[in-house]
XYZ file of C-alpha atoms in Angstrom:
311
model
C -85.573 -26.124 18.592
C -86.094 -29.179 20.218
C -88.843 -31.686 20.821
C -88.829 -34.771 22.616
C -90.969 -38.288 22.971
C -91.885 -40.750 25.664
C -92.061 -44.434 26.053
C -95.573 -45.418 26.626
C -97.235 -48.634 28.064
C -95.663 -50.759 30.678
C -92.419 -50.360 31.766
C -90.059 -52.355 30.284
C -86.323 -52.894 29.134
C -84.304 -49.834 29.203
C -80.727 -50.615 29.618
C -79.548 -53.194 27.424
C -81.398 -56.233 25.483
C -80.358 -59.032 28.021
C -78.370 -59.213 31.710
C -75.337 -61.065 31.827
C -72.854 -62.416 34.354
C -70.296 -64.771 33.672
C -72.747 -68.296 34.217
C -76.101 -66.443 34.022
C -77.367 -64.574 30.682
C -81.360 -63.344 31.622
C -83.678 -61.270 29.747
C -85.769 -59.165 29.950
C -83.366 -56.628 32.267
C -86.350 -55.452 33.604
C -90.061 -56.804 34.229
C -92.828 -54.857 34.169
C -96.558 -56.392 35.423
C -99.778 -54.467 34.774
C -102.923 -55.259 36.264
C -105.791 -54.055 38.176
C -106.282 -53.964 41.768
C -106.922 -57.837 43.457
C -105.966 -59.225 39.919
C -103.293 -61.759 39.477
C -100.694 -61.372 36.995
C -97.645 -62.760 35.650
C -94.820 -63.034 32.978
C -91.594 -64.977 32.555
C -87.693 -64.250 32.757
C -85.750 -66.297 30.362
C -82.300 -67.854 31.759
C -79.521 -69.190 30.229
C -75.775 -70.126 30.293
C -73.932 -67.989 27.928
C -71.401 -70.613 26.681
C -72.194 -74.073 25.544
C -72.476 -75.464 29.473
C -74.687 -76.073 32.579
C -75.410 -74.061 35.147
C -76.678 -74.394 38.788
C -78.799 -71.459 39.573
C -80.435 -70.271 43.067
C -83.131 -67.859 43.028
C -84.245 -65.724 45.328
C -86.350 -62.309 45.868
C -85.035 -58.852 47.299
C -86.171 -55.239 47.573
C -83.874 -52.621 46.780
C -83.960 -48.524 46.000
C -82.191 -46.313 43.762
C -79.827 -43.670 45.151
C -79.687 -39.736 42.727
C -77.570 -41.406 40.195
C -79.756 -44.495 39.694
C -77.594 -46.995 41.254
C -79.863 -50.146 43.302
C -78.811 -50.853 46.582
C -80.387 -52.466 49.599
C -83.170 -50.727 51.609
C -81.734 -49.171 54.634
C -84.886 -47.538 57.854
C -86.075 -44.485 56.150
C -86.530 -45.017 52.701
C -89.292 -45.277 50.713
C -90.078 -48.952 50.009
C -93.086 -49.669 47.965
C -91.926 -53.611 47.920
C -94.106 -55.881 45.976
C -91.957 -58.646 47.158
C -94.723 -60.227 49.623
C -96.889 -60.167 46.554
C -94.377 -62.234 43.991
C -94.072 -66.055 43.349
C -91.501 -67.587 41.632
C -91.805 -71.233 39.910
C -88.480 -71.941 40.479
C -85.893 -71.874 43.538
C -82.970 -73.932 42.080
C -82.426 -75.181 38.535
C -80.249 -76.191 35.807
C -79.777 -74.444 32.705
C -78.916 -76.233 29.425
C -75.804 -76.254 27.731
C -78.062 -74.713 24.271
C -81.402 -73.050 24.896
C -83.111 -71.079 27.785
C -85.204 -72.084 30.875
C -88.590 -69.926 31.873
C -88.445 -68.915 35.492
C -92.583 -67.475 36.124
C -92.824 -64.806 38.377
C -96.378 -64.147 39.421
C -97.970 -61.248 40.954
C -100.943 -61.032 43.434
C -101.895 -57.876 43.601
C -104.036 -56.461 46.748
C -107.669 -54.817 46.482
C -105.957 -51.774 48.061
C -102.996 -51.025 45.884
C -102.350 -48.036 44.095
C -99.409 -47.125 41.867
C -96.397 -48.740 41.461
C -94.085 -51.198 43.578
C -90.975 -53.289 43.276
C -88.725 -55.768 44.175
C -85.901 -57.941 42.204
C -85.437 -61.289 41.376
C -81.684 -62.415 42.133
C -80.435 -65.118 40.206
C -77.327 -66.965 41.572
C -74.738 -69.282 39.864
C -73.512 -71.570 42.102
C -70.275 -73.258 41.910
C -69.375 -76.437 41.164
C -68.914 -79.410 43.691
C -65.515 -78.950 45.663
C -63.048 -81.774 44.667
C -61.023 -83.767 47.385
C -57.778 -81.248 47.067
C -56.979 -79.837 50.302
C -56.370 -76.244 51.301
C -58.315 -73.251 50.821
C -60.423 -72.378 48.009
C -62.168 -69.309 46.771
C -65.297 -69.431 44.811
C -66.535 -66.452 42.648
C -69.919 -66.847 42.364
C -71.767 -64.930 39.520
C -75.317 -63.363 39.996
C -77.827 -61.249 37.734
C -80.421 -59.088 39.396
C -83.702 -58.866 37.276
C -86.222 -55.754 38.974
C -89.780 -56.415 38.783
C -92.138 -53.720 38.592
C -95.699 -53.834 39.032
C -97.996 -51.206 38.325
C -101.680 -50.723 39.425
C -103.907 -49.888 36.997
C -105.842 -47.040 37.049
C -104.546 -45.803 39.783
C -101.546 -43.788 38.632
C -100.558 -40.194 39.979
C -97.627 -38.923 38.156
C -96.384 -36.234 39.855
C -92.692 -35.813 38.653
C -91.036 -31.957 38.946
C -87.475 -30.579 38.873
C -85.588 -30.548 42.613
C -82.700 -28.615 41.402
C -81.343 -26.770 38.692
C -79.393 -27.581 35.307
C -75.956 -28.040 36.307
C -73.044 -27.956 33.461
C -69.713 -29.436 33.963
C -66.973 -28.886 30.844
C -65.501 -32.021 29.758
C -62.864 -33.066 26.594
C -65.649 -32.333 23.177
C -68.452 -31.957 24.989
C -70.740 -30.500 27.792
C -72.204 -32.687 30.719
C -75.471 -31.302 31.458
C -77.633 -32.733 33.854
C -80.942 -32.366 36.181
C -82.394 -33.516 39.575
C -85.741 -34.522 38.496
C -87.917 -35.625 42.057
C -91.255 -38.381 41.533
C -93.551 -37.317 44.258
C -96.654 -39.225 42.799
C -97.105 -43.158 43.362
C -96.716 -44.047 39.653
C -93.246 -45.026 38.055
C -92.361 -43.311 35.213
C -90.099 -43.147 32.131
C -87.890 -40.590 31.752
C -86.664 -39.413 28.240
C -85.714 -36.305 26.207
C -82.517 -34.230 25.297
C -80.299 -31.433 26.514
C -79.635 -28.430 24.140
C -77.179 -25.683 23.835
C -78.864 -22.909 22.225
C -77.940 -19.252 21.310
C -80.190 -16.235 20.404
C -80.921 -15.522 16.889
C -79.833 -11.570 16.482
C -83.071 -9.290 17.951
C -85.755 -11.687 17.431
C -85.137 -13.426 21.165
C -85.929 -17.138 19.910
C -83.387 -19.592 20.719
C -81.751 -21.602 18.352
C -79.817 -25.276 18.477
C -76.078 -25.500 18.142
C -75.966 -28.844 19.738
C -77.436 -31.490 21.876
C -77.454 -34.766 23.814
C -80.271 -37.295 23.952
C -81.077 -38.507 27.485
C -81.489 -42.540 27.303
C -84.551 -43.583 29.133
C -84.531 -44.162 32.827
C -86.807 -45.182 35.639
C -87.807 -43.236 38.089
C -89.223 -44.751 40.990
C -91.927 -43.108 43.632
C -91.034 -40.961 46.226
C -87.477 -40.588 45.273
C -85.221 -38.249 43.050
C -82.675 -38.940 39.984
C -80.057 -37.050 38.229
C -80.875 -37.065 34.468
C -78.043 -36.142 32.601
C -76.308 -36.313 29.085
C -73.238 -35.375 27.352
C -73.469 -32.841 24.482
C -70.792 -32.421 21.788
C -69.234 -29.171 21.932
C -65.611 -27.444 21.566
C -64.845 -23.965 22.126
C -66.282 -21.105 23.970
C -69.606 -21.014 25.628
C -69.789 -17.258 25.580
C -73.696 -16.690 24.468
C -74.950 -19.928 24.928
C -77.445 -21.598 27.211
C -77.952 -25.371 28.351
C -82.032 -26.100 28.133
C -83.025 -29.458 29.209
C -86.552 -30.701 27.921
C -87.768 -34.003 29.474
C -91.267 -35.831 29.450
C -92.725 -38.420 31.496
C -95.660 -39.067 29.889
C -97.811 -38.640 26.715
C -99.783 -35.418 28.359
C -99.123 -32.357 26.977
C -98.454 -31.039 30.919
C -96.528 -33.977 31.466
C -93.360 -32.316 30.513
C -90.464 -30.380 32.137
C -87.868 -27.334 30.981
C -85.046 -25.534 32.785
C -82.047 -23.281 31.173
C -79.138 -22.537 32.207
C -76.996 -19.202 30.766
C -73.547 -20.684 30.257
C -71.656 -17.113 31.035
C -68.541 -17.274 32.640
C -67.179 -21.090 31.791
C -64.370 -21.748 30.655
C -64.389 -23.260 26.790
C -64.389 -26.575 26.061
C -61.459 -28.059 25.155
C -61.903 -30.561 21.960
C -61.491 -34.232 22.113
C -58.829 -35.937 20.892
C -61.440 -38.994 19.770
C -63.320 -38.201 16.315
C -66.418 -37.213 17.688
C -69.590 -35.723 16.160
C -69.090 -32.158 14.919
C -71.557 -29.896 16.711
C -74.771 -29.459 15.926
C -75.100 -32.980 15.338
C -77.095 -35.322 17.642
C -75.400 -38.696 18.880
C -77.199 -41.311 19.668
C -77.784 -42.171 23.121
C -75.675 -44.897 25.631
C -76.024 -48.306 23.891
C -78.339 -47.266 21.111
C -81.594 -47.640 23.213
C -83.249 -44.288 22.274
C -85.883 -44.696 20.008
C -85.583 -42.519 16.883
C -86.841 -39.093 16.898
C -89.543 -37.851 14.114
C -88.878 -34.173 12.848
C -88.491 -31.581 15.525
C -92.050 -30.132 15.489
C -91.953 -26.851 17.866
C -90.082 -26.520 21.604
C -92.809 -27.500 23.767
C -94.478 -25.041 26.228
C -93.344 -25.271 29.722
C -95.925 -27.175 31.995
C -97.262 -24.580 34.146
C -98.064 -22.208 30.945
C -95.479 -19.908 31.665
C -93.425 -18.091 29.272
C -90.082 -20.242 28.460
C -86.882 -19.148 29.766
């Protein structure tokens, strides 16, 4: 059996403690705002060089979007924006970081009477190259740049509507199973994704499922009015003959605020073992880069949503 917990409060860093490029080192990755509609909020992003040296950095704002596998890119006609960029103030334009210690850049947001959910945009910070000398010829400058995303949620006027779009798909891998689901946000609210994906067998005549392995999912964004593909490697070698992939995600701390989908495993081909030491199965890794915070003991699998019987 398998249970699963959510990230509450605002949205925050998910990936990795700080964002570096060669010049720029910022933290948090990402930078969530809270505040009620007309209010005026704001945090800071600390910058800094990550060797013993200055650093000439540009700042500037940007919207972006997130494609299925949760890759930013610019906003192309069509998409759903929610930009809080015309909103956002930054103290800063152009600074210089210190060879030891960090510099505050203060983003402020104004938020309008009328918002409602959650919007974005991303602070792009820029380290510019040094002064050209006199030498002739051509030169090439590589120019390092972090991208911080700012998120900025309404207060009180979240509606998380978040359902599956698709679903669990299996792929067979060296030691392992990649399971993964398109999970679609129809609501206006941002939310955290988080939770596991199981391979599970039935236990004789009784018809409950039980564990053999899983996967935790590491926690991702998922942004209004768009979809993401959730996925997560499970260790496994051997044949999948019996077996089922379950995925159980939440995306909040309601007890409907949870999603389930199963997948009968018939038919693949077994899974070749690794030739890295990994986990024997059964046993759950921990997620990508450790972010996952730590499970408590598995209470029971929870119920589906809608009430419905689970598959």
């Amino acid at each position: 059996m398998r249970a699963v917990i959510v990230a509450a409060g605002v949205l925050c860093c998910l990936w990795s403690p700080e964002s570096q490029a060669r010049g720029v080192v910022a933290t948090p990755v990402q930078l969530g705002l809270v505040g009620q509609p007309g209010a005026t909020v704001s945090d800071v992003i600390l910058v800094a060089s990550p060797r013993e040296e200055q650093n000439s950095i540009r700042v500037a704002l940007a919207d972006f979007v997130k494609d299925e596998d949760g890759r930013a890119r610019p906003p192309v006609p069509g998409d759903n924006l929610r930009s809080c960029s015309p909103w956002l103030t930054i103290d800063k334009t152009e600074f210089t970081t210190p060879e030891r210690g960090r510099v505050e850049l203060r983003v402020t947001a104004r938020i309008p009477p009328d918002a409602t959910g959650t919007y974005w945009a991303v602070v792009e910070l820029q380290a510019l190259p040094p002064p050209r000398g006199p030498e002739r010829g051509m030169a090439v400058a590589i120019v390092p740049s972090v991208a911080v995303p700012v998120v900025v949620s309404v207060a009180g006027t979240e509606n998380r509507v978040v359902s599956l779009a698709g679903p669990v798909e299996v792929s067979v891998l060296e030691g392992a199973v990649e399971a993964s689901v398109l999970v679609e946000n129809s609501g206006n609210a941002a939310v955290i994704l988080t939770g596991a994906f199981a391979l599970e067998q039935q236990a004789g005549n009784t018809g409950d499922a039980v564990e053999v392995a899983s996967g935790d999912v590491s926690p991702v964004t998922s942004l209004p009015g768009s979809r993401l593909r959730v996925k997560a490697k499970v260790p496994w070698s051997g044949s999948l003959d019996g077996l089922s992939a379950h995925a159980y995600l939440r995306y909040g701390p309601g007890p409907a605020e949870g999603l389930t989908a199963s997948l009968a495993l018939a038919g693949l081909p077994a899974v070749p073992a690794s030739p890295r030491s990994d986990p024997p199965a059964g046993v759950t890794p921990n997620a990508p880069g450790g972010l996952a915070p730590p499970a408590p003991t598995p209470p029971a699998k929870p119920a589906p949503p809608d009430g419905s019987p689970q598959r």
